[in-house]
Coordinates of C-alpha atoms in Angstrom, one line a residue:
X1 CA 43.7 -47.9 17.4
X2 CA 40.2 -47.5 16.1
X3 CA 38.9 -47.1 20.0
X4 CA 41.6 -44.0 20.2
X5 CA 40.3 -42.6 16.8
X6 CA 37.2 -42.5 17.8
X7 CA 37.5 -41.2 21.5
X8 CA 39.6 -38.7 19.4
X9 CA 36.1 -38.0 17.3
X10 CA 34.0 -37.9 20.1
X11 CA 36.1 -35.2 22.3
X12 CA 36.1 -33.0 19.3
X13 CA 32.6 -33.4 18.2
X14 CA 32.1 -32.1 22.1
X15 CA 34.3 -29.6 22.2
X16 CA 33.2 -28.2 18.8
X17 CA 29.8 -28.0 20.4
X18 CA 30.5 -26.8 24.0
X19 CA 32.2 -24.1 21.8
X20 CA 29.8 -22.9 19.7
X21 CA 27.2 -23.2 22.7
X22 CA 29.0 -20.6 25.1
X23 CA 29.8 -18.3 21.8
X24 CA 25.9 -18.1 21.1
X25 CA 25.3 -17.7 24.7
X26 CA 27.8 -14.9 25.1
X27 CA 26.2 -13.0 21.6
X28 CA 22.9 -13.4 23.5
X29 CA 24.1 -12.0 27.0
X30 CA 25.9 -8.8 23.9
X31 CA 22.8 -8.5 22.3
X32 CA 20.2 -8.6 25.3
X33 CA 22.3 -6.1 27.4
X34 CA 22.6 -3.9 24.5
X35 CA 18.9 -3.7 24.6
X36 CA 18.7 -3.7 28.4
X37 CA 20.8 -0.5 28.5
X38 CA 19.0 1.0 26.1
X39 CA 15.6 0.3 28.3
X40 CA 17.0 1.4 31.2
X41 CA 17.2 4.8 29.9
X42 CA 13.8 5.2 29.0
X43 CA 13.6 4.5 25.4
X44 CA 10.8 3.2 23.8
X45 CA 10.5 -0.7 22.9
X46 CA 7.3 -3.3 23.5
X47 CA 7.0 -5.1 26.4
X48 CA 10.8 -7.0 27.0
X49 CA 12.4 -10.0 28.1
X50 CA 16.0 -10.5 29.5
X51 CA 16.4 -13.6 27.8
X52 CA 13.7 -13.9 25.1
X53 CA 14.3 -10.2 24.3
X54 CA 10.9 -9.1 21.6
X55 CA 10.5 -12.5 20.2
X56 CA 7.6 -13.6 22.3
X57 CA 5.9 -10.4 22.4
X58 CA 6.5 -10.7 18.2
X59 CA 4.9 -14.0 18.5
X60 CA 1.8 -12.8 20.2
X61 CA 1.2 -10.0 17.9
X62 CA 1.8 -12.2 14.5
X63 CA -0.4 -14.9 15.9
X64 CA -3.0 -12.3 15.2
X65 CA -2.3 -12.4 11.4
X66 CA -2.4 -14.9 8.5
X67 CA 0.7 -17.3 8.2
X68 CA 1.5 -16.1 5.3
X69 CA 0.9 -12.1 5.8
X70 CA 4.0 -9.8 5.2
X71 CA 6.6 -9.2 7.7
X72 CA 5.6 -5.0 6.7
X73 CA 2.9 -5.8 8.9
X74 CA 4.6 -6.5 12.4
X75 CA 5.4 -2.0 13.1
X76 CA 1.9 -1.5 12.6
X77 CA -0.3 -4.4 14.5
X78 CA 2.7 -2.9 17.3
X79 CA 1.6 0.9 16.8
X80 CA -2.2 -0.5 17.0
X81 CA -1.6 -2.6 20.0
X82 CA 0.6 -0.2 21.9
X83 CA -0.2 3.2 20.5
X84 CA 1.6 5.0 23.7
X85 CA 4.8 3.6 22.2
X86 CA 5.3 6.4 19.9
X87 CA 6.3 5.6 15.9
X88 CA 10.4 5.2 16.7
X89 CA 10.9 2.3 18.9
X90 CA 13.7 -1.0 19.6
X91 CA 12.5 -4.7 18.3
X92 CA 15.2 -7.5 19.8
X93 CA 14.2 -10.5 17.6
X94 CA 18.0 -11.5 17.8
X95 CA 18.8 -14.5 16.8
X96 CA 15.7 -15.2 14.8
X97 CA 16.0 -11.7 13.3
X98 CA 18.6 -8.5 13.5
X99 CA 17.9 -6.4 16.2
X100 CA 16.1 -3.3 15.0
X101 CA 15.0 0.2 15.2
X102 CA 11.7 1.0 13.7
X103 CA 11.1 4.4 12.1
X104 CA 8.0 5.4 11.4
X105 CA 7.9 9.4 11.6
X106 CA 8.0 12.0 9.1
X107 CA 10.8 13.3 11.8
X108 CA 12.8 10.2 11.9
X109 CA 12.7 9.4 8.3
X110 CA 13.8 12.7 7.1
X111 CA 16.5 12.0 9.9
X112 CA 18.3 8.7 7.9
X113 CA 17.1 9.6 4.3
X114 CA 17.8 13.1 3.5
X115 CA 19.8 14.7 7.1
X116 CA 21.8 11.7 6.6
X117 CA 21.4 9.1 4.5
X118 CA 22.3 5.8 6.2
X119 CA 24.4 2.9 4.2
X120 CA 21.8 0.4 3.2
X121 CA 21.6 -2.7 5.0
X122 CA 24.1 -5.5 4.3
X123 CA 21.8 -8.3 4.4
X124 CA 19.9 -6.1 1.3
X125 CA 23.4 -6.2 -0.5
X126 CA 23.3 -9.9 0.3
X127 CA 19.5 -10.3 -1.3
X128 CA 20.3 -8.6 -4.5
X129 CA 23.9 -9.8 -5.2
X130 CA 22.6 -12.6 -7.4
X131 CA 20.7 -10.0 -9.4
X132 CA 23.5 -7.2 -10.1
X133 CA 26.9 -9.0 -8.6
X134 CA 27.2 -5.7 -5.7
X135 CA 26.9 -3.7 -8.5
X136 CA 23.6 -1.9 -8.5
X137 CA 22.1 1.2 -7.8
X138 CA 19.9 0.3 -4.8
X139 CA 23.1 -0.8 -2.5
X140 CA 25.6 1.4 -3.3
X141 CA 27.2 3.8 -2.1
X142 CA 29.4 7.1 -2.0
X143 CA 30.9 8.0 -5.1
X144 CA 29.9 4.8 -7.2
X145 CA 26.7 5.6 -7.0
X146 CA 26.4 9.0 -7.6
X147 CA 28.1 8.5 -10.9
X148 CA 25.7 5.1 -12.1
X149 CA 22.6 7.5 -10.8
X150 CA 23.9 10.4 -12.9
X151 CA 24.1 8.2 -15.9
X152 CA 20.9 6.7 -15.8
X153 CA 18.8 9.4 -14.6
X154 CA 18.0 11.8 -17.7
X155 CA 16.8 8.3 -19.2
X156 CA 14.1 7.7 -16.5
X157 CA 13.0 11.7 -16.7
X158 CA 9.3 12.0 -17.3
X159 CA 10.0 13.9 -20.5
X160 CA 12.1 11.1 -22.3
X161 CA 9.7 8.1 -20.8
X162 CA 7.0 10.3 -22.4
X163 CA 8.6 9.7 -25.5
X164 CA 8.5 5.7 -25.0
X165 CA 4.7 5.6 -24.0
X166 CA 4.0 4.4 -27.9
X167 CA 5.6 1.2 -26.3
X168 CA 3.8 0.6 -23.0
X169 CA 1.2 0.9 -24.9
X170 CA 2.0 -2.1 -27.5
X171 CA 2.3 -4.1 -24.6
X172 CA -0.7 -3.2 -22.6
X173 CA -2.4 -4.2 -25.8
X174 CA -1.5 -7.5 -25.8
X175 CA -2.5 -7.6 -21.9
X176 CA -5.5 -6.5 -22.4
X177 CA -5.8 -9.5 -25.4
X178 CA -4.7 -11.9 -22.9
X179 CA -7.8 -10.8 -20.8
X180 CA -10.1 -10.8 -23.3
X181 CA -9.6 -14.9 -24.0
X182 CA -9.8 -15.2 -20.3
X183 CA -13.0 -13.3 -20.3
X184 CA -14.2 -15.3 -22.7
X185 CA -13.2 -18.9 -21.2
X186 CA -15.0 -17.7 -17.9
X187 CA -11.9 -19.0 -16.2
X188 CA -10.6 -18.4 -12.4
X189 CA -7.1 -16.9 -13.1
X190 CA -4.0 -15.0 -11.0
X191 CA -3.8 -11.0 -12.2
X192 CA -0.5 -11.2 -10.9
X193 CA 0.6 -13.6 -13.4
X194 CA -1.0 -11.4 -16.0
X195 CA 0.8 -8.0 -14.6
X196 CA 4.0 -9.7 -14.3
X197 CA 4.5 -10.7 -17.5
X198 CA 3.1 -7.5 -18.8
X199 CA 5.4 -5.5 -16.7
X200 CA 8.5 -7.2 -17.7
X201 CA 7.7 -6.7 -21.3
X202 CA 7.5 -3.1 -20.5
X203 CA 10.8 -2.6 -18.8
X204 CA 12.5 -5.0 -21.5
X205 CA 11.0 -2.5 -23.8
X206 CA 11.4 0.9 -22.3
X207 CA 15.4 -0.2 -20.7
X208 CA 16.6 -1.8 -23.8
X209 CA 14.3 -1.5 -26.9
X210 CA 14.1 -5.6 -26.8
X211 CA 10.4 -7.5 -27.4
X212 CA 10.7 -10.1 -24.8
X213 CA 7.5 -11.0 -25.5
X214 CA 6.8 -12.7 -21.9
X215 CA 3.1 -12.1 -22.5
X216 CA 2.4 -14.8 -25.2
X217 CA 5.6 -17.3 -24.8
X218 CA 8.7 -18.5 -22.6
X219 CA 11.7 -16.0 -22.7
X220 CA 14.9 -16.9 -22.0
X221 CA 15.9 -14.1 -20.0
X222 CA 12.6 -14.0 -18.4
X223 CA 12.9 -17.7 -17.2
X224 CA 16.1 -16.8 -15.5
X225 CA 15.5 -13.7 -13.8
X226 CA 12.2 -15.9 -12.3
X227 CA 14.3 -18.8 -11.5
X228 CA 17.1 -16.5 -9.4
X229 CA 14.3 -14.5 -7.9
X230 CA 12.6 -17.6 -6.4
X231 CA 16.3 -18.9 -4.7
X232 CA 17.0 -15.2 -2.9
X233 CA 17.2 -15.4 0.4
X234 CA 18.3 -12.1 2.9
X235 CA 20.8 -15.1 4.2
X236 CA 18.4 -14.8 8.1
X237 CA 16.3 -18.1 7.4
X238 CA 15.4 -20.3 10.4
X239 CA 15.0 -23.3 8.5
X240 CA 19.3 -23.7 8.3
X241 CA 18.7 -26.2 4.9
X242 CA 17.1 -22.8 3.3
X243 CA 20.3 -20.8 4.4
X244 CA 23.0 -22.8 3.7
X245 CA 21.3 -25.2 0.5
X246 CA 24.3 -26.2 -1.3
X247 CA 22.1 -26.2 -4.2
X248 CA 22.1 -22.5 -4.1
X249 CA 25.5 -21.3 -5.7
X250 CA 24.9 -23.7 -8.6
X251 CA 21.7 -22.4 -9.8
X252 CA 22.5 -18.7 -9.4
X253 CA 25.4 -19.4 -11.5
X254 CA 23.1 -20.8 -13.8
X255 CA 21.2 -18.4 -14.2
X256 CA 23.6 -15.1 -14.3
X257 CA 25.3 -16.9 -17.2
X258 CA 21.6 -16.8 -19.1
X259 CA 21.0 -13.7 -18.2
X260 CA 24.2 -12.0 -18.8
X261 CA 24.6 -13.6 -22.2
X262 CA 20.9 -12.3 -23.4
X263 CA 21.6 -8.8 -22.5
X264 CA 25.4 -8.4 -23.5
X265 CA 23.5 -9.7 -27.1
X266 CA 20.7 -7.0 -27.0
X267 CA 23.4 -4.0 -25.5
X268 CA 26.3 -5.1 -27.8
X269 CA 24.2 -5.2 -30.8
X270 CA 22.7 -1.8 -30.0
X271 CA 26.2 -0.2 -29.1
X272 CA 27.5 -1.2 -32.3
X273 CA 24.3 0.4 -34.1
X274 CA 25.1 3.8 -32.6
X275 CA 28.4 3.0 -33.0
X276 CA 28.2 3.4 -36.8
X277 CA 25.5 6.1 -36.8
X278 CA 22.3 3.8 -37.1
X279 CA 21.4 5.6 -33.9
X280 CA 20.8 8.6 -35.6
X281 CA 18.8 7.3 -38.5
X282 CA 15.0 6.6 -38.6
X283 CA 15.2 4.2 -35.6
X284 CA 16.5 6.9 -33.4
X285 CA 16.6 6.3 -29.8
X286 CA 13.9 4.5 -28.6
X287 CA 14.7 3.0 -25.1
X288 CA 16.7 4.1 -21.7
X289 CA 20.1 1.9 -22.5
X290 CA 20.1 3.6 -26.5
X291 CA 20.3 7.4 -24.2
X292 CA 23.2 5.6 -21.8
X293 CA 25.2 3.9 -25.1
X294 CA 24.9 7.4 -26.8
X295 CA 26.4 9.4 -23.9
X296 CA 29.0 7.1 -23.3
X297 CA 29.8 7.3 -26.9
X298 CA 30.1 10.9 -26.7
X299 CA 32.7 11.0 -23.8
X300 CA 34.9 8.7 -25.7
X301 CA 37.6 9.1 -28.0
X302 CA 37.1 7.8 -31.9
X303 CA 40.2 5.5 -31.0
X304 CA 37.8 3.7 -28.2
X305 CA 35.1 3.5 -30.3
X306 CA 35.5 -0.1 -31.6
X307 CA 34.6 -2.1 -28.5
X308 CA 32.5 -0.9 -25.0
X309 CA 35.1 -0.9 -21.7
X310 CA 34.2 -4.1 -19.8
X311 CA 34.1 -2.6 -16.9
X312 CA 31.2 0.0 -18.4
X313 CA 29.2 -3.3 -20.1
X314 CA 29.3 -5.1 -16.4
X315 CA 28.0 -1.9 -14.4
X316 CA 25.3 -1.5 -17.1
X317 CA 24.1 -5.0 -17.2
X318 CA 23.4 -5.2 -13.4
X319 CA 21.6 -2.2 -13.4
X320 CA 19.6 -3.9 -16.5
X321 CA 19.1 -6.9 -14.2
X322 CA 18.1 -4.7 -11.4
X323 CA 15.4 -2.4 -13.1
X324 CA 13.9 -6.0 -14.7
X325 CA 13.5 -7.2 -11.2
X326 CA 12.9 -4.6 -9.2
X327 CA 10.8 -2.8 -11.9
X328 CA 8.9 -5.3 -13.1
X329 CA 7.8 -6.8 -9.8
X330 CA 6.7 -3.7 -7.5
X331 CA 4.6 -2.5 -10.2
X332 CA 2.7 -5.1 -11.0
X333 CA 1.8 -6.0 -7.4
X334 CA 0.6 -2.3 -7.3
X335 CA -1.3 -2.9 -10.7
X336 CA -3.4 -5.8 -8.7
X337 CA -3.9 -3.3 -6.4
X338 CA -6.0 -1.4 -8.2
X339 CA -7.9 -4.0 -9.7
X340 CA -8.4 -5.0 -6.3
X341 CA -9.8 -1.9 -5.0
X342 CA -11.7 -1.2 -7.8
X343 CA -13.4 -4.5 -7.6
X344 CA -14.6 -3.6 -3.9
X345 CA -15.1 -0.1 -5.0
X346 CA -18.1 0.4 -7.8
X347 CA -18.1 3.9 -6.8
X348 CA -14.7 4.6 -7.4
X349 CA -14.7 2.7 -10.4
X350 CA -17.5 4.6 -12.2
X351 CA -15.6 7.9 -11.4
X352 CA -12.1 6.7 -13.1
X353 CA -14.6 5.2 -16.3
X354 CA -16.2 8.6 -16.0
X355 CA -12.9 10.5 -16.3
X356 CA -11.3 8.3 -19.1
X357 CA -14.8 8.9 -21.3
X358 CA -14.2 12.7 -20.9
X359 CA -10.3 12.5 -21.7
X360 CA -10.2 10.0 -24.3
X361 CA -13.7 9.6 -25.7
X362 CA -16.7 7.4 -25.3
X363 CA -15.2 4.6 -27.0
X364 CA -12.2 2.5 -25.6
X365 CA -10.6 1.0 -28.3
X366 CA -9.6 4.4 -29.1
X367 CA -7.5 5.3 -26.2
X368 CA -4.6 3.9 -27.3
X369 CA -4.1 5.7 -30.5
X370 CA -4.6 8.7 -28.6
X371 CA -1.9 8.2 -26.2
X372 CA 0.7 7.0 -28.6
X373 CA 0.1 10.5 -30.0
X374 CA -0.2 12.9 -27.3
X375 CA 1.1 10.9 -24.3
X376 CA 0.4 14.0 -22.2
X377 CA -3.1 13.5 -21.8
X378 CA -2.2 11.1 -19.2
X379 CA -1.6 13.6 -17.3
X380 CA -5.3 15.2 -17.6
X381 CA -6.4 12.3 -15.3
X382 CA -6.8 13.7 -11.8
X383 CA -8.6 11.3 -10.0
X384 CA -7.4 8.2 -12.2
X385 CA -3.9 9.9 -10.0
X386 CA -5.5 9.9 -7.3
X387 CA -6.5 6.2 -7.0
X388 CA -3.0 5.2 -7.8
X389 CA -2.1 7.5 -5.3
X390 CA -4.3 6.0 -2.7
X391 CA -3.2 2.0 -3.7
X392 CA 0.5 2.8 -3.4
X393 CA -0.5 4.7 0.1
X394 CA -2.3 1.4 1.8
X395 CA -0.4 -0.8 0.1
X396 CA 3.1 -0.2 -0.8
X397 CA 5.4 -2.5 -2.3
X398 CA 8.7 -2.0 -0.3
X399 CA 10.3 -1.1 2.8
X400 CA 13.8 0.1 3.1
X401 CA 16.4 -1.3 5.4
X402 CA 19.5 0.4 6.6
X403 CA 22.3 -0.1 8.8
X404 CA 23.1 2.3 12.0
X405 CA 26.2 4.2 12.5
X406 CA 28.1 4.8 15.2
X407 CA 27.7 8.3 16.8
X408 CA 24.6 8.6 14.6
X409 CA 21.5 8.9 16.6
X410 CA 17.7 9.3 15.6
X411 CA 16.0 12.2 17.3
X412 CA 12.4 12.3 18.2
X413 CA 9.9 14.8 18.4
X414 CA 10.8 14.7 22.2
X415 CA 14.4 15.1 22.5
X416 CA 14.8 11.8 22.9
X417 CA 18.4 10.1 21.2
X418 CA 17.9 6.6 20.0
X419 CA 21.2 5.7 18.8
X420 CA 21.2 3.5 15.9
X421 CA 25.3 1.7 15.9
X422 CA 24.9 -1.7 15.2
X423 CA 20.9 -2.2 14.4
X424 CA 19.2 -2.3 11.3
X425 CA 16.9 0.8 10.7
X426 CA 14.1 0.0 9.5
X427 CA 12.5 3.0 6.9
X428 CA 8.9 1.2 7.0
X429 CA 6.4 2.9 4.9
X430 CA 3.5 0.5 5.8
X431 CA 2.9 1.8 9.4
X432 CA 3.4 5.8 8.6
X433 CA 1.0 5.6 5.7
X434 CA -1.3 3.7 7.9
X435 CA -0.3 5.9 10.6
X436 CA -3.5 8.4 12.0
X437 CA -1.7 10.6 12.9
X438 CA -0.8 11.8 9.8
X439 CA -4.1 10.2 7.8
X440 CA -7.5 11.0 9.4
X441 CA -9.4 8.0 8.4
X442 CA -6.2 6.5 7.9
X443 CA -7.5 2.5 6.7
X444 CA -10.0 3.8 4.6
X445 CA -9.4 4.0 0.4
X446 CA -9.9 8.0 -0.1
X447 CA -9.2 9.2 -3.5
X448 CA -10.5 12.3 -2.7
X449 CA -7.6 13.0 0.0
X450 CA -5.6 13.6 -2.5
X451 CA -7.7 16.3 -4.6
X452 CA -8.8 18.3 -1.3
X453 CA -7.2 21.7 -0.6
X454 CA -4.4 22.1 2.4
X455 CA -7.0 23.5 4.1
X456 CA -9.1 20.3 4.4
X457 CA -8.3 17.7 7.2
X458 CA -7.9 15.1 4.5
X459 CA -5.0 17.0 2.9
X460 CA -2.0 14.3 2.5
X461 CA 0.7 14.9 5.2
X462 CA 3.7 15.2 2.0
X463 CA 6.1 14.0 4.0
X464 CA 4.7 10.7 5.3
X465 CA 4.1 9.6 2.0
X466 CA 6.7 7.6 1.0
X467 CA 5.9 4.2 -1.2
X468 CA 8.9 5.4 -3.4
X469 CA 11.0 6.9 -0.4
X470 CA 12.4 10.3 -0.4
X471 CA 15.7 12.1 -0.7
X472 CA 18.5 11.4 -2.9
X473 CA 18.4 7.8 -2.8
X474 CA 14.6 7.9 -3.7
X475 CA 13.1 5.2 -6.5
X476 CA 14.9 5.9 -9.8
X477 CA 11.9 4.3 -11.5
X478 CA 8.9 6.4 -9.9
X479 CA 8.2 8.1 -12.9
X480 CA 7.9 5.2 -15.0
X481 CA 6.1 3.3 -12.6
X482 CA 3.1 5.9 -12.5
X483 CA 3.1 6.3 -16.8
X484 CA 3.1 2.8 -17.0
X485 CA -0.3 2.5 -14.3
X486 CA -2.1 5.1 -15.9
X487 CA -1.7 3.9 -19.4
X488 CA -2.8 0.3 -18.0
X489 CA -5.8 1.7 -16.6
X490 CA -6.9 3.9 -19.3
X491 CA -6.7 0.6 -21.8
X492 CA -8.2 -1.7 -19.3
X493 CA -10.5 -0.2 -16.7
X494 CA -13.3 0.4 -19.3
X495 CA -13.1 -2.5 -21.1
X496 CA -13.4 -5.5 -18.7
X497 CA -15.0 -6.1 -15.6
X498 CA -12.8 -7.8 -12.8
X499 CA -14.4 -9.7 -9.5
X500 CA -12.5 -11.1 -7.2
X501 CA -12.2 -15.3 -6.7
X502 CA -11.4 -15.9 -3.2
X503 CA -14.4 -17.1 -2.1
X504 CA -13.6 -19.8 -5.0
X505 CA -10.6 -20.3 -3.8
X506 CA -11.2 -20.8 -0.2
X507 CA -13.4 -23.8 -1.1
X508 CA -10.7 -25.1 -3.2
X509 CA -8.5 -25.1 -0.4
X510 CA -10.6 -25.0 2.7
X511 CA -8.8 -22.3 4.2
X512 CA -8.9 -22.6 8.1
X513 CA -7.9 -20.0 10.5
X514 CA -7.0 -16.4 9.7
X515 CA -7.2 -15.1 6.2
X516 CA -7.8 -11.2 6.4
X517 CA -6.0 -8.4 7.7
X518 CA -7.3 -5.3 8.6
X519 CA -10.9 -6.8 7.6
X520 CA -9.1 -7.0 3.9
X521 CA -8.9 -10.5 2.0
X522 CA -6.1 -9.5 -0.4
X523 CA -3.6 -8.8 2.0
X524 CA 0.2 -8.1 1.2
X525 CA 2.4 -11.8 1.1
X526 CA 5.6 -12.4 -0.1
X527 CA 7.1 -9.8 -2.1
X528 CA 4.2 -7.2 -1.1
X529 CA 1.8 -8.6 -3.9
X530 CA -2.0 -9.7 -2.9
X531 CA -2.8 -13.2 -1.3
X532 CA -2.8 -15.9 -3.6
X533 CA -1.7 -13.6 -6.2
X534 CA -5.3 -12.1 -6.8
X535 CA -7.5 -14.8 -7.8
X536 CA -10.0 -13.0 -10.4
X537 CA -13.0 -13.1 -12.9
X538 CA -13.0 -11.1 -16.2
X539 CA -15.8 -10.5 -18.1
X540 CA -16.0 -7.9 -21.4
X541 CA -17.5 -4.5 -20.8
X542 CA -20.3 -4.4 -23.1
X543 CA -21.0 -1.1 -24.6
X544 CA -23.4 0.2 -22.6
X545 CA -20.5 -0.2 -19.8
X546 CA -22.0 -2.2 -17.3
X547 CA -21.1 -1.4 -13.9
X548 CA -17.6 -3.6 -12.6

């Protein structure tokens, strides 16, 4: 009996896996010939392999580039290495990766973002769903989200953000405080620790009026968003123990029910503030979520007013969830940026001090006051612009990934059709801002490109600029993004000099093999911030504002 059950184990345990050997040999033969038809008629792809498809070509190129160097790389080191290729061509990285079609013209992105805005990609949906539950403005679609994008969008106008700067400018205060006691330890530190925390205690300010307070101690909130983000996964790991960690589902439950309790506290108590007219009083409306609660007030009958719909507080909590995460963390990768390039740049540096000195006066400790009130002299900053500008051109914080159609094709500047039914498209930023073709001089950091006339050979190409996208589906949060930079440079650039610490921290960790790209130290990792999170110096700017 026990022989026969386990012959019986054995013969299943076989045919399970003769099974589930000819299905992934019959999805490679599907996938490959897909490819292999698409090659035959002439369309552009790197050098291919019937059976390895791209993924050894890939392999070659990457080898080329730190271990640790973000995938937003790959389209460009391809563009570099094959420049013939043309800036709309096939990957097959199947079954490491999705197969793909890279765009990379101003053509072929106006093509899939503004002719025809393509779906975005499920395995994006997939990413964020422990964030905003499906339910958030970057991955949906159709009717949905032209109503959550209509609600939200008079409170991320630049007008109404101008009228929040008093806030960003509290908590750039306390940033700058934070460097000051590091300048004073003489300490090695990470900038990105420093902007993250600064960041979210923007967006918890400017989205919902709430003092999170990340800069100076633990948050609830806070420690939950951090804790989810580190467990995302796009659901396309090799390593199958990442993928499928049973782990997982636990802790993102976990950590929705901390979030989701701390921000149905902060909007329920401010609902039922407007609720009863406190809105109107001397508080008045003072963050994104009080402009939301007031119109939805408005639209709804005085026999409604007692409690919010649930349906209304879930949609609006996700999209909370979603600006703290996406909000917080592009923008202060871009913040390191400029420290970054500032540090390497005493030139450029002196010219942004220069500029602030004849905006704001000669002494920085009174910039701040004069922002809170007249937050449109941020906008007397021209080349401060510029440099942000420049950063977010050679190093911006997100791709965009979408899924084909069928009978929807890509057109080239040649005629040619690439069809784009069952591939990921691939909007990639990174190699058309890096593109020369549309940037003379295209690796080098030239704030002055953006201050020349049309008629100058340095004048930006509008349309391959794109580190917000373009279209309809376009960053909600772009104009926040650039209020909250400039108000962080005007408080900070003057008073502290930065210099980099990776020299420090290569002989910390002995670093072997590559560790630049593009001749540039603080390349792009992870989630698009600088390598090893921008190891740094501070010191205090004396007054006679010694050089950085």
């Amino acid at each position: 009996m026990a022989l026969q059950h386990c012959l019986s184990f054995s013969t299943a345990f076989w045919a399970t896996l003769v099974t589930a050997a000819v299905s992934f040999l019959l999805k490679l033969y599907q996938a490959r010939s897909a490819i292999g038809r698409l090659r035959q008629q002439g369309l552009s792809m790197p050098p291919w392999n019937p059976i390895f498809g791209h993924l050894y070509f890939c392999y070659k190129v990457t080898s080329r580039l730190p271990r640790d160097a973000h995938p937003n790389y790959l389209p460009d080191m391809i563009r570099r290495e094959l420049p013939e290729l043309g800036p709309i061509f096939y990957l097959d990285t199947w079954p490491i990766g999705p197969q793909m079609l890279v765009v990379a013209s101003t053509q072929g992105l106006h093509q899939i973002t503004q002719e025809h805005s393509l779906p975005k990609h499920p395995g994006l949906k997939h990413f964020l769903n422990p964030i905003a539950e499906g339910l958030d403005l970057v991955t949906m679609e159709g009717d949905l989200w032209k109503k959550w994008r209509g609600i939200f969008n008079p409170g991320f106008s630049s007008n109404y953000l101008m009228s929040l700067v008093g806030g960003i400018v509290e908590e750039t205060e306390q940033f700058c405080k934070n460097l000051e006691s590091l300048a004073q330890d003489h300490v090695l530190f990470r900038m990105k620790d420093l902007t993250d925390n600064l960041t979210m205690d923007v967006i918890g300010r400017i989205v919902m009026n709430v003092q999170l307070n990340s800069q100076a101690h633990n948050n609830p909130l806070v420690n939950g968003l951090r804790s989810q983000v580190k467990w995302l996964t796009f659901g396309a790991d090799i390593n199958p123990f990442a993928r499928y960690n049973p782990v997982r589902p636990f802790v993102h439950w976990y950590n929705s029910r901390r979030m989701n309790s701390y921000i149905a506290q902060a909007i329920g108590s401010r609902f039922s503030e407007l609720n009863v007219g406190e809105g109107n009083t001397e508080r008045g409306s003072k963050s994104i979520i009080d402009l939301v609660l007031t119109s939805y007030l408005s639209d709804r009958s005085p026999t409604t007013f007692a409690s919010m719909d649930p349906n209304f507080k879930r949609f609006t909590m996700n999209q909370i969830k979603l600006f703290l995460f996406s909000g917080h963390d592009t923008t202060s990768s871009t913040v390191c940026y400029i420290f970054y390039v500032l540090a390497n740049n005493p030139d450029i540096l002196k010219r942004v001090r220069d500029e602030h000195d004849s905006v704001f006066g000669l002494d920085p400790q009174e910039a701040s006051d004069l922002i809170t009130a007249d937050p449109y002299l941020l906008n007397r900053l021209p080349y401060t612009i510029a440099v942000i500008k420049e950063v977010l051109r050679l190093y911006p914080a997100v791709s965009g990934t979408r899924i084909g159609e069928p009978g929807f094709d890509v057109v080239d500047d040649t005629g040619r059709h690439f069809p784009t039914h069952n591939f990921l498209v691939w909007d990639i930023g990174h190699a058309i801002q890096r593109n020369p073709a549309y940037w003379p001089r295209h690796d080098d950091f030239l704030p002055e490109r953006w201050m020349v006339s049309p008629e100058d050979a340095l004048y930006p190409t509008k349309a391959a600029y794109r580190p917000f996208s373009q279209g309809p589906r376009n960053c909600i949060g772009q104009e926040l993004a650039m209020i909250e930079i400039k108000v962080i440079l005007v408080l900070a650039a003057r008073r502290f000099n930065v210099t980099l610490g990776y020299e420090a921290v290569d002989q910390m960790k002995q670093h072997k093999g590559i560790t630049t790209v593009y001749g540039e130290r603080g390349y792009q990792v992870e989630r698009a911030q600088p390598q090893a999170d921008l190891p740094c110096y501070a010191e205090i700017v004396k007054a006679s504002k010694s050089a950085f």
